[in-house]
PDB file of C-alpha atoms in Angstrom:
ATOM      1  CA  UNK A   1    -188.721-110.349-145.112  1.00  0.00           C
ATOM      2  CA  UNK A   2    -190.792-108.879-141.848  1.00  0.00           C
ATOM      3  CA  UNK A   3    -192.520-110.545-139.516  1.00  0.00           C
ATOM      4  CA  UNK A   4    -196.285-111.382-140.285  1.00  0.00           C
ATOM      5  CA  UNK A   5    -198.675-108.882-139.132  1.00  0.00           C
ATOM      6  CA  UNK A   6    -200.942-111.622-137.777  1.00  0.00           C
ATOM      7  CA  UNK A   7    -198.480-112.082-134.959  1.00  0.00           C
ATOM      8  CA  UNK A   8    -198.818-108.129-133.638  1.00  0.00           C
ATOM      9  CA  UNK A   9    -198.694-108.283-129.900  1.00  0.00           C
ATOM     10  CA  UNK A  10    -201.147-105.113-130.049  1.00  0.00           C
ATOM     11  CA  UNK A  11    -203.856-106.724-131.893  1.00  0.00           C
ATOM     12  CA  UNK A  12    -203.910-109.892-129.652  1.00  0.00           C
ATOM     13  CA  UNK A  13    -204.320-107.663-126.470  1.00  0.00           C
ATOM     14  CA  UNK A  14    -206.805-105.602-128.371  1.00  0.00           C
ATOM     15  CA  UNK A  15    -208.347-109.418-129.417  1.00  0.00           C
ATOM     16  CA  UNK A  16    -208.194-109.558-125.243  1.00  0.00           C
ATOM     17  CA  UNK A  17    -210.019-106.464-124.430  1.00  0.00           C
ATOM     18  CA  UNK A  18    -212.901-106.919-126.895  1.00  0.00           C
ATOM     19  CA  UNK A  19    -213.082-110.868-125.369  1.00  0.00           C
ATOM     20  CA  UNK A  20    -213.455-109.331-121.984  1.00  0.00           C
ATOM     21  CA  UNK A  21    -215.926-106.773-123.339  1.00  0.00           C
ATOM     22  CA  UNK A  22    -218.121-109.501-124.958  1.00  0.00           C
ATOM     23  CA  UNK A  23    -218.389-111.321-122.009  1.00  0.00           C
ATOM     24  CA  UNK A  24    -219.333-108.404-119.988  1.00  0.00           C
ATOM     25  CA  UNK A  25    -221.912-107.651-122.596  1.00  0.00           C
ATOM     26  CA  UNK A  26    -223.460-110.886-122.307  1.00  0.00           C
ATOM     27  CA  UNK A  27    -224.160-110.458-118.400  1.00  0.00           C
ATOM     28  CA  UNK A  28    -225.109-107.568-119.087  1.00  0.00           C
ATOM     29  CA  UNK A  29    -228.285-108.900-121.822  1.00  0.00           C
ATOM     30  CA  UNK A  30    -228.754-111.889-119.436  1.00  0.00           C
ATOM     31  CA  UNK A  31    -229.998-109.584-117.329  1.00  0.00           C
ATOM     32  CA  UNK A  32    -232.645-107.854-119.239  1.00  0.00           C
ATOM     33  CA  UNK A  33    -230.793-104.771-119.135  1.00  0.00           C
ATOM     34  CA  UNK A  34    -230.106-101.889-121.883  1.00  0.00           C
ATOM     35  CA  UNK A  35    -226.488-100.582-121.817  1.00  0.00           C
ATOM     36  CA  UNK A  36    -228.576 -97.170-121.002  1.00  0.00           C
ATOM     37  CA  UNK A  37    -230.164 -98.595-117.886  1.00  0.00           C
ATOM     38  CA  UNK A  38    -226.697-100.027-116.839  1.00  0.00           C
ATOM     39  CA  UNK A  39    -225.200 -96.640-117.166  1.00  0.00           C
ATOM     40  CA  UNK A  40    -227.964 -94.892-115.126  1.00  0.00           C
ATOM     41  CA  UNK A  41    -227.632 -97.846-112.560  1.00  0.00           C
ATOM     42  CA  UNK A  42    -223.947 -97.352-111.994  1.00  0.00           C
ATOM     43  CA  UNK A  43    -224.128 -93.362-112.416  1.00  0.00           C
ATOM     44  CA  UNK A  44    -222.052 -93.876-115.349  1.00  0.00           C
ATOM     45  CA  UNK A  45    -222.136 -91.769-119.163  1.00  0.00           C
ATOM     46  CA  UNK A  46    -223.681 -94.492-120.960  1.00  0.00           C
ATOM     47  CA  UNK A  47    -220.990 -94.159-123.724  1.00  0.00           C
ATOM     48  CA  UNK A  48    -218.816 -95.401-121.436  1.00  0.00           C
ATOM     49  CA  UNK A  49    -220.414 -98.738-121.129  1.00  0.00           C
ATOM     50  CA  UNK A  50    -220.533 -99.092-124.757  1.00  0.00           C
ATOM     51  CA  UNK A  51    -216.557 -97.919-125.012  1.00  0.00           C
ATOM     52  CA  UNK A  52    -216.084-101.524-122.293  1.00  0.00           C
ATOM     53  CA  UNK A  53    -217.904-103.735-124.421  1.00  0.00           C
ATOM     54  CA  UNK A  54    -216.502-103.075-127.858  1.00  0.00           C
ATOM     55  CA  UNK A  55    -213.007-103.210-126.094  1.00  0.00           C
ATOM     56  CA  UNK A  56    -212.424 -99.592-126.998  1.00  0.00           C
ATOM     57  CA  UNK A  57    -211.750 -98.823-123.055  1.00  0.00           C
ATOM     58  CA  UNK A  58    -210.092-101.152-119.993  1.00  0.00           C
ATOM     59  CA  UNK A  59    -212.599-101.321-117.253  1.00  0.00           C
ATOM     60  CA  UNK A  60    -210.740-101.084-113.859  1.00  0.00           C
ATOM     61  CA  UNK A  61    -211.416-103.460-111.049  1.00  0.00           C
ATOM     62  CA  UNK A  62    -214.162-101.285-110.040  1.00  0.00           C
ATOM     63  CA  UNK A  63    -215.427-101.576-112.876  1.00  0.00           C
ATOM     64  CA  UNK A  64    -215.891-105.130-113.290  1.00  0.00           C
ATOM     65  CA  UNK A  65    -217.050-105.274-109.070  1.00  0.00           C
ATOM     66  CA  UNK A  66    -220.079-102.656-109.869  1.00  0.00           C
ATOM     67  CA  UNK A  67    -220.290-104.390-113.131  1.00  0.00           C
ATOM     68  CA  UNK A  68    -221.275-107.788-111.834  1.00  0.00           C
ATOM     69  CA  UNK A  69    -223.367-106.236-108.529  1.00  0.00           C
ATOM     70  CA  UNK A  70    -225.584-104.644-110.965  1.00  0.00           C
ATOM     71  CA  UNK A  71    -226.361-107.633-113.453  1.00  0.00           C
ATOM     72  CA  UNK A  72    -226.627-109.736-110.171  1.00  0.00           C
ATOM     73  CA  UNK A  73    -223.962-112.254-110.996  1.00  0.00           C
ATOM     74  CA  UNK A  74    -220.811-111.850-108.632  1.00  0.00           C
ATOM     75  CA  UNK A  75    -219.593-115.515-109.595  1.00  0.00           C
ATOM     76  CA  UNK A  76    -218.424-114.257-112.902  1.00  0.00           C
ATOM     77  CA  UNK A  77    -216.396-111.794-110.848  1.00  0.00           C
ATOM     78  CA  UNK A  78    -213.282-113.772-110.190  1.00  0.00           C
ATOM     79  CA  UNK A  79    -212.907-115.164-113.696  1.00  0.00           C
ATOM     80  CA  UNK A  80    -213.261-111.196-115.479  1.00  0.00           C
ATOM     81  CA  UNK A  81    -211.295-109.384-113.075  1.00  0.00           C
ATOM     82  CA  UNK A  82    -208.191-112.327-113.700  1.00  0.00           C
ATOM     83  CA  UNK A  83    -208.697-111.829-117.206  1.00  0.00           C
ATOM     84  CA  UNK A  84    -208.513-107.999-116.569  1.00  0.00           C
ATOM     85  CA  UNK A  85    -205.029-108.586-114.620  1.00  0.00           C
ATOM     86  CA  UNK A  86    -203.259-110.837-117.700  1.00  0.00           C
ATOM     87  CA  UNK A  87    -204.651-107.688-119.835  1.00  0.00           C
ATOM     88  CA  UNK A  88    -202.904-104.866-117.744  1.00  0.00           C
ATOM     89  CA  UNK A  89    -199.575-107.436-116.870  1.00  0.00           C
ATOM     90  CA  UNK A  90    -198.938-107.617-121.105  1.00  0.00           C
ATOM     91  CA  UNK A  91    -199.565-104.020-121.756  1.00  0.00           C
ATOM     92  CA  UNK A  92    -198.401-101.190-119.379  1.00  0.00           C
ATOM     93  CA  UNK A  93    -198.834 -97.934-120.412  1.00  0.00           C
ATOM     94  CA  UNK A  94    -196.067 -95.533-120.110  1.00  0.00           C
ATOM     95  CA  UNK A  95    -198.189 -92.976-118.364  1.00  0.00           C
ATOM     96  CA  UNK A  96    -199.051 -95.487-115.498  1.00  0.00           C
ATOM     97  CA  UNK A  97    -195.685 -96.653-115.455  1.00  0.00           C
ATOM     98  CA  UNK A  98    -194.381 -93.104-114.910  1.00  0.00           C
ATOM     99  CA  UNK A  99    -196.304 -92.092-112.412  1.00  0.00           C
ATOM    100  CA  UNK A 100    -194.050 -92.734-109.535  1.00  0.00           C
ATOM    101  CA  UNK A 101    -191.242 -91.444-111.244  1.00  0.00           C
ATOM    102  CA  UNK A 102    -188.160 -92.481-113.812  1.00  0.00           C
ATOM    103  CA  UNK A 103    -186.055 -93.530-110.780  1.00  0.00           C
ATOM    104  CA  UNK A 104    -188.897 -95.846-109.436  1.00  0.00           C
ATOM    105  CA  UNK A 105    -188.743 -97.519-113.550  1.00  0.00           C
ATOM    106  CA  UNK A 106    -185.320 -98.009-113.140  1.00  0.00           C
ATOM    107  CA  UNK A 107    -185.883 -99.936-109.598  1.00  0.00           C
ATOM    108  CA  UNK A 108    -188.330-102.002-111.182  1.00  0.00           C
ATOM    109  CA  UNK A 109    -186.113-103.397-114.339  1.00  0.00           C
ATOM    110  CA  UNK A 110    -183.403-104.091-111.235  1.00  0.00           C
ATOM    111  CA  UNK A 111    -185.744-106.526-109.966  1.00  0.00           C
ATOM    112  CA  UNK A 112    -186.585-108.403-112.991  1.00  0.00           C
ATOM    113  CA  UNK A 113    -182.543-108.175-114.272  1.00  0.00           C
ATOM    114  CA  UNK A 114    -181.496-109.697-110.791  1.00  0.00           C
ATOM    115  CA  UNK A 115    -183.687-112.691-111.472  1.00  0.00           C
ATOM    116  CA  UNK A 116    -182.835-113.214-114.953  1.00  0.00           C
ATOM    117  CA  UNK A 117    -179.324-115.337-116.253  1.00  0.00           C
ATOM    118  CA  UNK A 118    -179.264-115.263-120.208  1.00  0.00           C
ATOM    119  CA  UNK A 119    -180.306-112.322-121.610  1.00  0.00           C
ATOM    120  CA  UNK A 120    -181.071-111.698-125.352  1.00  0.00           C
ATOM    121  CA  UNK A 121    -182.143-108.019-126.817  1.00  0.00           C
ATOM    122  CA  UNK A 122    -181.967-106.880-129.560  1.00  0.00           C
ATOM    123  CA  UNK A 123    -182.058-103.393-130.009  1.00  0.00           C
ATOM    124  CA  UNK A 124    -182.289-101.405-133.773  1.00  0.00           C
ATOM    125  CA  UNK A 125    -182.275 -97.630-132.380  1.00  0.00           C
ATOM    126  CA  UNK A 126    -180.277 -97.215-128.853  1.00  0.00           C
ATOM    127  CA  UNK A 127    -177.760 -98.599-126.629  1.00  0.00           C
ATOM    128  CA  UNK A 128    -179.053-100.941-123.992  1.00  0.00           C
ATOM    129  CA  UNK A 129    -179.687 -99.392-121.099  1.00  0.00           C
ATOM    130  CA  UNK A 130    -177.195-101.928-119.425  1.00  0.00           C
ATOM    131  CA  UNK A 131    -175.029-101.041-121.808  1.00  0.00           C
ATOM    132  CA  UNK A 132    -174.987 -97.138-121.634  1.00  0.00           C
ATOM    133  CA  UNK A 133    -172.567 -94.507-120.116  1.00  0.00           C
ATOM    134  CA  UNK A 134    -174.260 -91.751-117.619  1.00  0.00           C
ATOM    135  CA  UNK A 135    -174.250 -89.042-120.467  1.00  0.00           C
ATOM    136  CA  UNK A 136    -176.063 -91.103-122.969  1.00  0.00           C
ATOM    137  CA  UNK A 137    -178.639 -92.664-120.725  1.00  0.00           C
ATOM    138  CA  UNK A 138    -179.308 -88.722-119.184  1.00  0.00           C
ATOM    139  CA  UNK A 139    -179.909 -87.990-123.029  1.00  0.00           C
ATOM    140  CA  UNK A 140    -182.026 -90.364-123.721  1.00  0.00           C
ATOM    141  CA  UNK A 141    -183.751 -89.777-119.685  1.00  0.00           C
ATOM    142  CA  UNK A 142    -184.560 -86.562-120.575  1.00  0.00           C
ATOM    143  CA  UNK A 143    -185.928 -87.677-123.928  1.00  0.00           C
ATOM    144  CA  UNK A 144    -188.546 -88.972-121.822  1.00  0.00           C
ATOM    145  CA  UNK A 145    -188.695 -86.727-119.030  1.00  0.00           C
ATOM    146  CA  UNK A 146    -190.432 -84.539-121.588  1.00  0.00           C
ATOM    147  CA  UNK A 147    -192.624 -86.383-122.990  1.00  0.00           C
ATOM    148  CA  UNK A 148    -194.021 -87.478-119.374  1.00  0.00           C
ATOM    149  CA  UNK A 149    -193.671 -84.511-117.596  1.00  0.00           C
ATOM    150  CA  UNK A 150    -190.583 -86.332-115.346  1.00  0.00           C
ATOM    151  CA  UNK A 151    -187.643 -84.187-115.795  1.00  0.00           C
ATOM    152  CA  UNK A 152    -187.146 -83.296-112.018  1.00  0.00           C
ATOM    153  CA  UNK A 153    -186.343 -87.078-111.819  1.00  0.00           C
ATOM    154  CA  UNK A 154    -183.456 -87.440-114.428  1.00  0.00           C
ATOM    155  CA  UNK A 155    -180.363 -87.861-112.209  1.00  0.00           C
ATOM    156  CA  UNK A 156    -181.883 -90.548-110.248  1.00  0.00           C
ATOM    157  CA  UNK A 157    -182.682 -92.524-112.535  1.00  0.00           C
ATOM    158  CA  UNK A 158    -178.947 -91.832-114.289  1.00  0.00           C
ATOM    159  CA  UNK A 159    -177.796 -92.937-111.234  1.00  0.00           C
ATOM    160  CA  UNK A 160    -180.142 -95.881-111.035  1.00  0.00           C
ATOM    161  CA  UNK A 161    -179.477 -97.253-114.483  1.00  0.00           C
ATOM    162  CA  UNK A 162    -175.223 -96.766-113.737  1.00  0.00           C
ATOM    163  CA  UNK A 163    -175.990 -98.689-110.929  1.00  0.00           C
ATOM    164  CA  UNK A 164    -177.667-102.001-112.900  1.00  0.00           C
ATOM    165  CA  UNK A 165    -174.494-102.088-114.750  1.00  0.00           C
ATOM    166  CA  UNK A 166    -172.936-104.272-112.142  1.00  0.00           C
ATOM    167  CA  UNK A 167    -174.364-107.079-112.831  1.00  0.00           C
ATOM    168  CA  UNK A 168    -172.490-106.995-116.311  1.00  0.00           C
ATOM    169  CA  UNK A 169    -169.708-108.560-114.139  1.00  0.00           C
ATOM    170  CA  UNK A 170    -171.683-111.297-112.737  1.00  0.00           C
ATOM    171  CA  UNK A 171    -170.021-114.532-114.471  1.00  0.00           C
ATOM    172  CA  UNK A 172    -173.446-115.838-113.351  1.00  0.00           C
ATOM    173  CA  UNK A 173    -175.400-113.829-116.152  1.00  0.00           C
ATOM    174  CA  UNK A 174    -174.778-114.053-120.180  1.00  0.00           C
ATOM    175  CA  UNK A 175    -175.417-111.493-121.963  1.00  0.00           C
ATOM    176  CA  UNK A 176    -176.540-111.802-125.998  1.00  0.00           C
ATOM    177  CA  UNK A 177    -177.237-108.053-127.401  1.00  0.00           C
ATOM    178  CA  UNK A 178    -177.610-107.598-131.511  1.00  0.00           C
ATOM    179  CA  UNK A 179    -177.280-104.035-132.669  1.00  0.00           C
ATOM    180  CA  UNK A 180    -177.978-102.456-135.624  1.00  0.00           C
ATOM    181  CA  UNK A 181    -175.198 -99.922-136.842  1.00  0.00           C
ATOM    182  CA  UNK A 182    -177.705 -97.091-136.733  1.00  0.00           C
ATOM    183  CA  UNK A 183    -177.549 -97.583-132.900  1.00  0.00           C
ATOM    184  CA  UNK A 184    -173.996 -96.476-133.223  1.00  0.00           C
ATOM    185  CA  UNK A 185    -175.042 -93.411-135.101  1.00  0.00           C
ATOM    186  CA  UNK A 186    -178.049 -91.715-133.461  1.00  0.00           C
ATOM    187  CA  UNK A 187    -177.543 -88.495-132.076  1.00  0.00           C
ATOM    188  CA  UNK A 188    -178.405 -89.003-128.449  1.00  0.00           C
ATOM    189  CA  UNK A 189    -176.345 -86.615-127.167  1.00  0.00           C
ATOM    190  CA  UNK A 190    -173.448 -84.688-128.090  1.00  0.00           C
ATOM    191  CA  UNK A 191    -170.850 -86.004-130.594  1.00  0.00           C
ATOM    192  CA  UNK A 192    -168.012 -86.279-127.673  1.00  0.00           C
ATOM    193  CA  UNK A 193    -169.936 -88.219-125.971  1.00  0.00           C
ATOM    194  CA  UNK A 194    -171.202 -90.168-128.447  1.00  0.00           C
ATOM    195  CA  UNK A 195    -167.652 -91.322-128.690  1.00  0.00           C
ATOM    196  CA  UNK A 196    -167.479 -92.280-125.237  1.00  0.00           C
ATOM    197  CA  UNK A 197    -170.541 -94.198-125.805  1.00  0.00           C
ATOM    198  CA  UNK A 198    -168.908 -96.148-128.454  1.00  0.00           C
ATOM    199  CA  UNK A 199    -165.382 -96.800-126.495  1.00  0.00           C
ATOM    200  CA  UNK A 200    -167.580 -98.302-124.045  1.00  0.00           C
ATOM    201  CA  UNK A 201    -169.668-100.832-126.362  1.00  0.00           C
ATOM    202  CA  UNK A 202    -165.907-101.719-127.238  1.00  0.00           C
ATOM    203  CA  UNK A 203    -164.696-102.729-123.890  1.00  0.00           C
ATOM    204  CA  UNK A 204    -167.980-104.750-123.169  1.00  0.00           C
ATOM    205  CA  UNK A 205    -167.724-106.539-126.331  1.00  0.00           C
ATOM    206  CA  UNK A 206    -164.279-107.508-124.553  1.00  0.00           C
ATOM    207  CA  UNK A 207    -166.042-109.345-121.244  1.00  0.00           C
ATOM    208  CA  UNK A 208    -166.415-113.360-121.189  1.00  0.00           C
ATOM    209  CA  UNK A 209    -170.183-113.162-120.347  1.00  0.00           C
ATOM    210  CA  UNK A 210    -171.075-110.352-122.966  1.00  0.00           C
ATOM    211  CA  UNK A 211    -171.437-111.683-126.740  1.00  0.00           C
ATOM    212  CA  UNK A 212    -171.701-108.203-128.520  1.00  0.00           C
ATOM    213  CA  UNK A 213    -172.903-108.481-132.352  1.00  0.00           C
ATOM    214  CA  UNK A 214    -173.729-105.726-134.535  1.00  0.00           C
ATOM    215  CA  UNK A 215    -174.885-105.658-138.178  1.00  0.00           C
ATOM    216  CA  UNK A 216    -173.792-103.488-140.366  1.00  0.00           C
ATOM    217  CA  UNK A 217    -175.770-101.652-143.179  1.00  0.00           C
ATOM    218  CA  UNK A 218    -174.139-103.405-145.963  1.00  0.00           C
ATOM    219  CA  UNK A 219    -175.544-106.937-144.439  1.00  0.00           C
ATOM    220  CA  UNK A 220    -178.763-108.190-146.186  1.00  0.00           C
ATOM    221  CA  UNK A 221    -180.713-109.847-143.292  1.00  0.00           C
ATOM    222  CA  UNK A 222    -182.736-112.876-143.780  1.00  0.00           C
ATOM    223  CA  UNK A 223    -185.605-111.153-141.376  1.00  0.00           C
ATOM    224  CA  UNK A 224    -185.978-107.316-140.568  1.00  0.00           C
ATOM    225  CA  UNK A 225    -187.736-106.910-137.040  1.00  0.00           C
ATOM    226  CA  UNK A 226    -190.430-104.111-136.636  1.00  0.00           C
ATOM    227  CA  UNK A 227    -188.903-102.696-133.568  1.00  0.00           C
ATOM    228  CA  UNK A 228    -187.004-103.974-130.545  1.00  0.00           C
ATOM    229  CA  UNK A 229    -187.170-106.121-128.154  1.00  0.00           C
ATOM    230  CA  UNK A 230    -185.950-108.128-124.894  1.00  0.00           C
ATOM    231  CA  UNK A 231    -186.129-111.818-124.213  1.00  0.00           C
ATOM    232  CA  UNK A 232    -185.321-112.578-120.292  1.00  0.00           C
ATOM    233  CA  UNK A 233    -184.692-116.606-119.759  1.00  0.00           C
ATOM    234  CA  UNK A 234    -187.183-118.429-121.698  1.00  0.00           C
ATOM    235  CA  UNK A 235    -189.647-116.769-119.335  1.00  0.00           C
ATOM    236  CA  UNK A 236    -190.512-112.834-120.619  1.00  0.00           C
ATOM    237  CA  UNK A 237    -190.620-110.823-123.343  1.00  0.00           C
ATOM    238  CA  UNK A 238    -190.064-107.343-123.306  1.00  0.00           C
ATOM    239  CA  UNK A 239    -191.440-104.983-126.135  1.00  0.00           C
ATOM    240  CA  UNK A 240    -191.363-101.011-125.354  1.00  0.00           C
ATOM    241  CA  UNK A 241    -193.448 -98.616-127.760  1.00  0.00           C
ATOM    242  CA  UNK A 242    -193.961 -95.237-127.656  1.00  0.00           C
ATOM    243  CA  UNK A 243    -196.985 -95.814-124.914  1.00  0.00           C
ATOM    244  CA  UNK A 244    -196.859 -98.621-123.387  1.00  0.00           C
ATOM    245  CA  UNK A 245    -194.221-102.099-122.323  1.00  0.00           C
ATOM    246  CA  UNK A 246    -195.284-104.894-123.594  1.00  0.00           C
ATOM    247  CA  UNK A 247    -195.068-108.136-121.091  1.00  0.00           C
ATOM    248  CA  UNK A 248    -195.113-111.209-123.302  1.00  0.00           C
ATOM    249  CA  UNK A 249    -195.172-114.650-121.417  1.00  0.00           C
ATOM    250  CA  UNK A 250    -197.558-116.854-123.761  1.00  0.00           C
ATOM    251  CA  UNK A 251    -195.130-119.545-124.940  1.00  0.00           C
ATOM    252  CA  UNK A 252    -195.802-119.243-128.384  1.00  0.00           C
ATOM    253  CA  UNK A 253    -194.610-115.197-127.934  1.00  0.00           C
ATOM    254  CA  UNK A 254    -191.041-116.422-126.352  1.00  0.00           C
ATOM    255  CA  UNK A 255    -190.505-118.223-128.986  1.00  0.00           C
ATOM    256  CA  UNK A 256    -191.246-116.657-131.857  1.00  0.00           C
ATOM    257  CA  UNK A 257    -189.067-114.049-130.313  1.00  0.00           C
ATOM    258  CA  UNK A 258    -186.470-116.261-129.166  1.00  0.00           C
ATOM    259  CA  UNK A 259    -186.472-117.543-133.200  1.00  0.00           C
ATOM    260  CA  UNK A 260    -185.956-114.064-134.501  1.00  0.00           C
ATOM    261  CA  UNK A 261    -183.267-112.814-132.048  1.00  0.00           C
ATOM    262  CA  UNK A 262    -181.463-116.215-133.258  1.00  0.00           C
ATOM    263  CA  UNK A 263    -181.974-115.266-136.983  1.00  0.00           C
ATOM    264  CA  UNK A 264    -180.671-111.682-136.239  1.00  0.00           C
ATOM    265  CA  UNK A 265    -177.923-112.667-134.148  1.00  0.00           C
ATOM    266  CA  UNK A 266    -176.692-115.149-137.137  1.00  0.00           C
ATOM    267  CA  UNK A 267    -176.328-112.117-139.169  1.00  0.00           C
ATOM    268  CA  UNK A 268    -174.426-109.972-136.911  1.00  0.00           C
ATOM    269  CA  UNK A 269    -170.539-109.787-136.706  1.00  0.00           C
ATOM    270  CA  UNK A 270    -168.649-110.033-133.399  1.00  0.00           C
ATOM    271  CA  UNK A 271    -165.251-109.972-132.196  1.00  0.00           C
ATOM    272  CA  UNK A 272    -162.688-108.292-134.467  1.00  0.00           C
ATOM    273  CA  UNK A 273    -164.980-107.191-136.826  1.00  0.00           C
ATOM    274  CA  UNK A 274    -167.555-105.663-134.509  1.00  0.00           C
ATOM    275  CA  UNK A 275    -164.625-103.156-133.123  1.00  0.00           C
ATOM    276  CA  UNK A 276    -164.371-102.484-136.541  1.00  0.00           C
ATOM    277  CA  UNK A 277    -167.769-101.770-137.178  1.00  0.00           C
ATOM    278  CA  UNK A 278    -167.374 -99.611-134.085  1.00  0.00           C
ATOM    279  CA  UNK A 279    -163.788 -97.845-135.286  1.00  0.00           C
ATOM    280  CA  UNK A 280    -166.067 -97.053-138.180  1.00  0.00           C
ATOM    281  CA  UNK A 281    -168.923 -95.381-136.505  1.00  0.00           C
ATOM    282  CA  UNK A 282    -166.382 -93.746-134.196  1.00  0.00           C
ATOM    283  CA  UNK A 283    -164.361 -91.944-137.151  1.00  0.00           C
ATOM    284  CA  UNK A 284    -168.027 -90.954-138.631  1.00  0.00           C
ATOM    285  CA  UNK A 285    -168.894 -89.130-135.434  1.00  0.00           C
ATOM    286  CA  UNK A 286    -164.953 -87.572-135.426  1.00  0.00           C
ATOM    287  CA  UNK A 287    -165.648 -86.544-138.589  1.00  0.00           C
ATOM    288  CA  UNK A 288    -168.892 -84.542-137.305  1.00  0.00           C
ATOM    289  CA  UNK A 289    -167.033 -83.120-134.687  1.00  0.00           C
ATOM    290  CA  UNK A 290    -164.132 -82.018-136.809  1.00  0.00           C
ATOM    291  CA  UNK A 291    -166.560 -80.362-139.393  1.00  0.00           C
ATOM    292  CA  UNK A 292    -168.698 -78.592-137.137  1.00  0.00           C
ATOM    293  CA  UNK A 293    -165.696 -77.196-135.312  1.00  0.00           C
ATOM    294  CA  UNK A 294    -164.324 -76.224-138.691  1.00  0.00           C
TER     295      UNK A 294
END
């Protein structure tokens, strides 16, 4: 079973942004003006006022200023540009994000970690970053170094992420992570310390405040998630995808997440058998080691 489609968090912000668009429109006819004359009023390309309305493109605050000047209605401003903030607080795209840097990321999860006391993630491809040692967060760091142009800020943000581990040992803070055992398995960085990565899931599954589950691939699951995600308190939901974080804090988001965390998390093992899901994954990657040596 997977989650139904109508509940994609992309197509409600995309719902969002053509909602916004509309309603700029609207001024815009009120007005007795052509989305040509707009564009030659503002010294814009008139495709891009068509790209605003049909919520193919996010105006910027700018935008919606000039916007309501030229229509001659400024007492729609307030209303569209809060819209326009509750659009760019759900979805953050990775380029924006990265602009100041992967260390300046990592200072902004601190933040929202510091405030948060139960946390529930589950995670079907990688460690948590909470969760990681320095050589398999640097793997997956430079993973995205690359693909943003940020490698010159790698070992900060190593150092960064080593440094939110601390509050792992705050009895203050619970911690509920469901893997997958793919996580175990991934190739993020070489097999050694792969195995390091691994002895350390093992001694966190081991702390009071840390409730470590991981399902194995034998175990049918009564729902299979479409990717990961992150619920802090009963206040934020976290969904990363390849270009953008996803800030969920409609109700009806944190707990439908909140509902399938507690449906995966029923499936997982813990304990005992989640070393031995680990011992498992450990001899697999031994095994790797051993052949490519041989």
């Amino acid at each position: 079973m997977t989650l139904p489609r109508n509940t994609s968090t992309n197509a409600d912000i995309r719902e969002a942004r053509n909602e916004l668009g509309a309603r700029l429109r609207d001024l815009r006819r009120a007005a007795g003006l052509t989305g040509q004359r707009l564009a030659d009023l503002l010294s814009w390309v008139p495709s891009k006022v068509s790209k605003i309305e049909h919520g193919r493109q996010s105006p910027t605050v700018d935008d919606i200023r000039v916007w309501c000047r030229a229509v001659s209605d400024e007492t729609a401003m307030e209303g569209l540009l809060a819209d326009l903030n509750t659009i760019e607080t759900r979805y953050q795209e990775w380029q924006r994000i990265m602009r100041g840097g992967l260390g300046q990321v990592q200072s902004a999860v601190t933040r929202r970690e510091q405030e948060t006391r139960i946390f529930r993630g589950y995670q079907s491809l990688i460690v948590p970053g909470l969760f990681q040692t320095p050589e398999y967060a640097r793997g997956l760091l430079e993973q995205s170094g690359r693909v943003w142009t940020q490698g010159e800020g790698v070992e900060e943000a190593v150092t960064a992420r080593m440094r939110r581990q601390e509050i792992l040992y705050d009895p203050s803070k619970k911690f509920r992570i469901v893997l997958t055992e793919a996580v175990l398995l991934y190739a993020i960085c070489a097999p050694e310390a792969m195995l390091a990565q691994l002895d350390r899931l093992m001694s966190l599954s081991m702390l009071s405040n840390v409730r470590l589950g991981i399902i194995p691939f034998e175990r049918r699951t009564a729902l299979a998630p479409e990717h990961s995600f992150w619920v802090y308190d009963d206040d934020l939901v976290l969904v990363e995808t390849v270009s953008a974080q996803l800030n969920l804090q409609q109700q009806q988001e944190i707990e439908l997440h909140t509902k399938v965390f507690e449906s995966m998390a029923l499936d997982a093992d813990y304990d005992q058998k989640a070393r031995a899901v680990l011992q498992r994954a450990s001899k697999q990657i031994a095994a790797r080691i051993t052949a490519e040596k041989g």
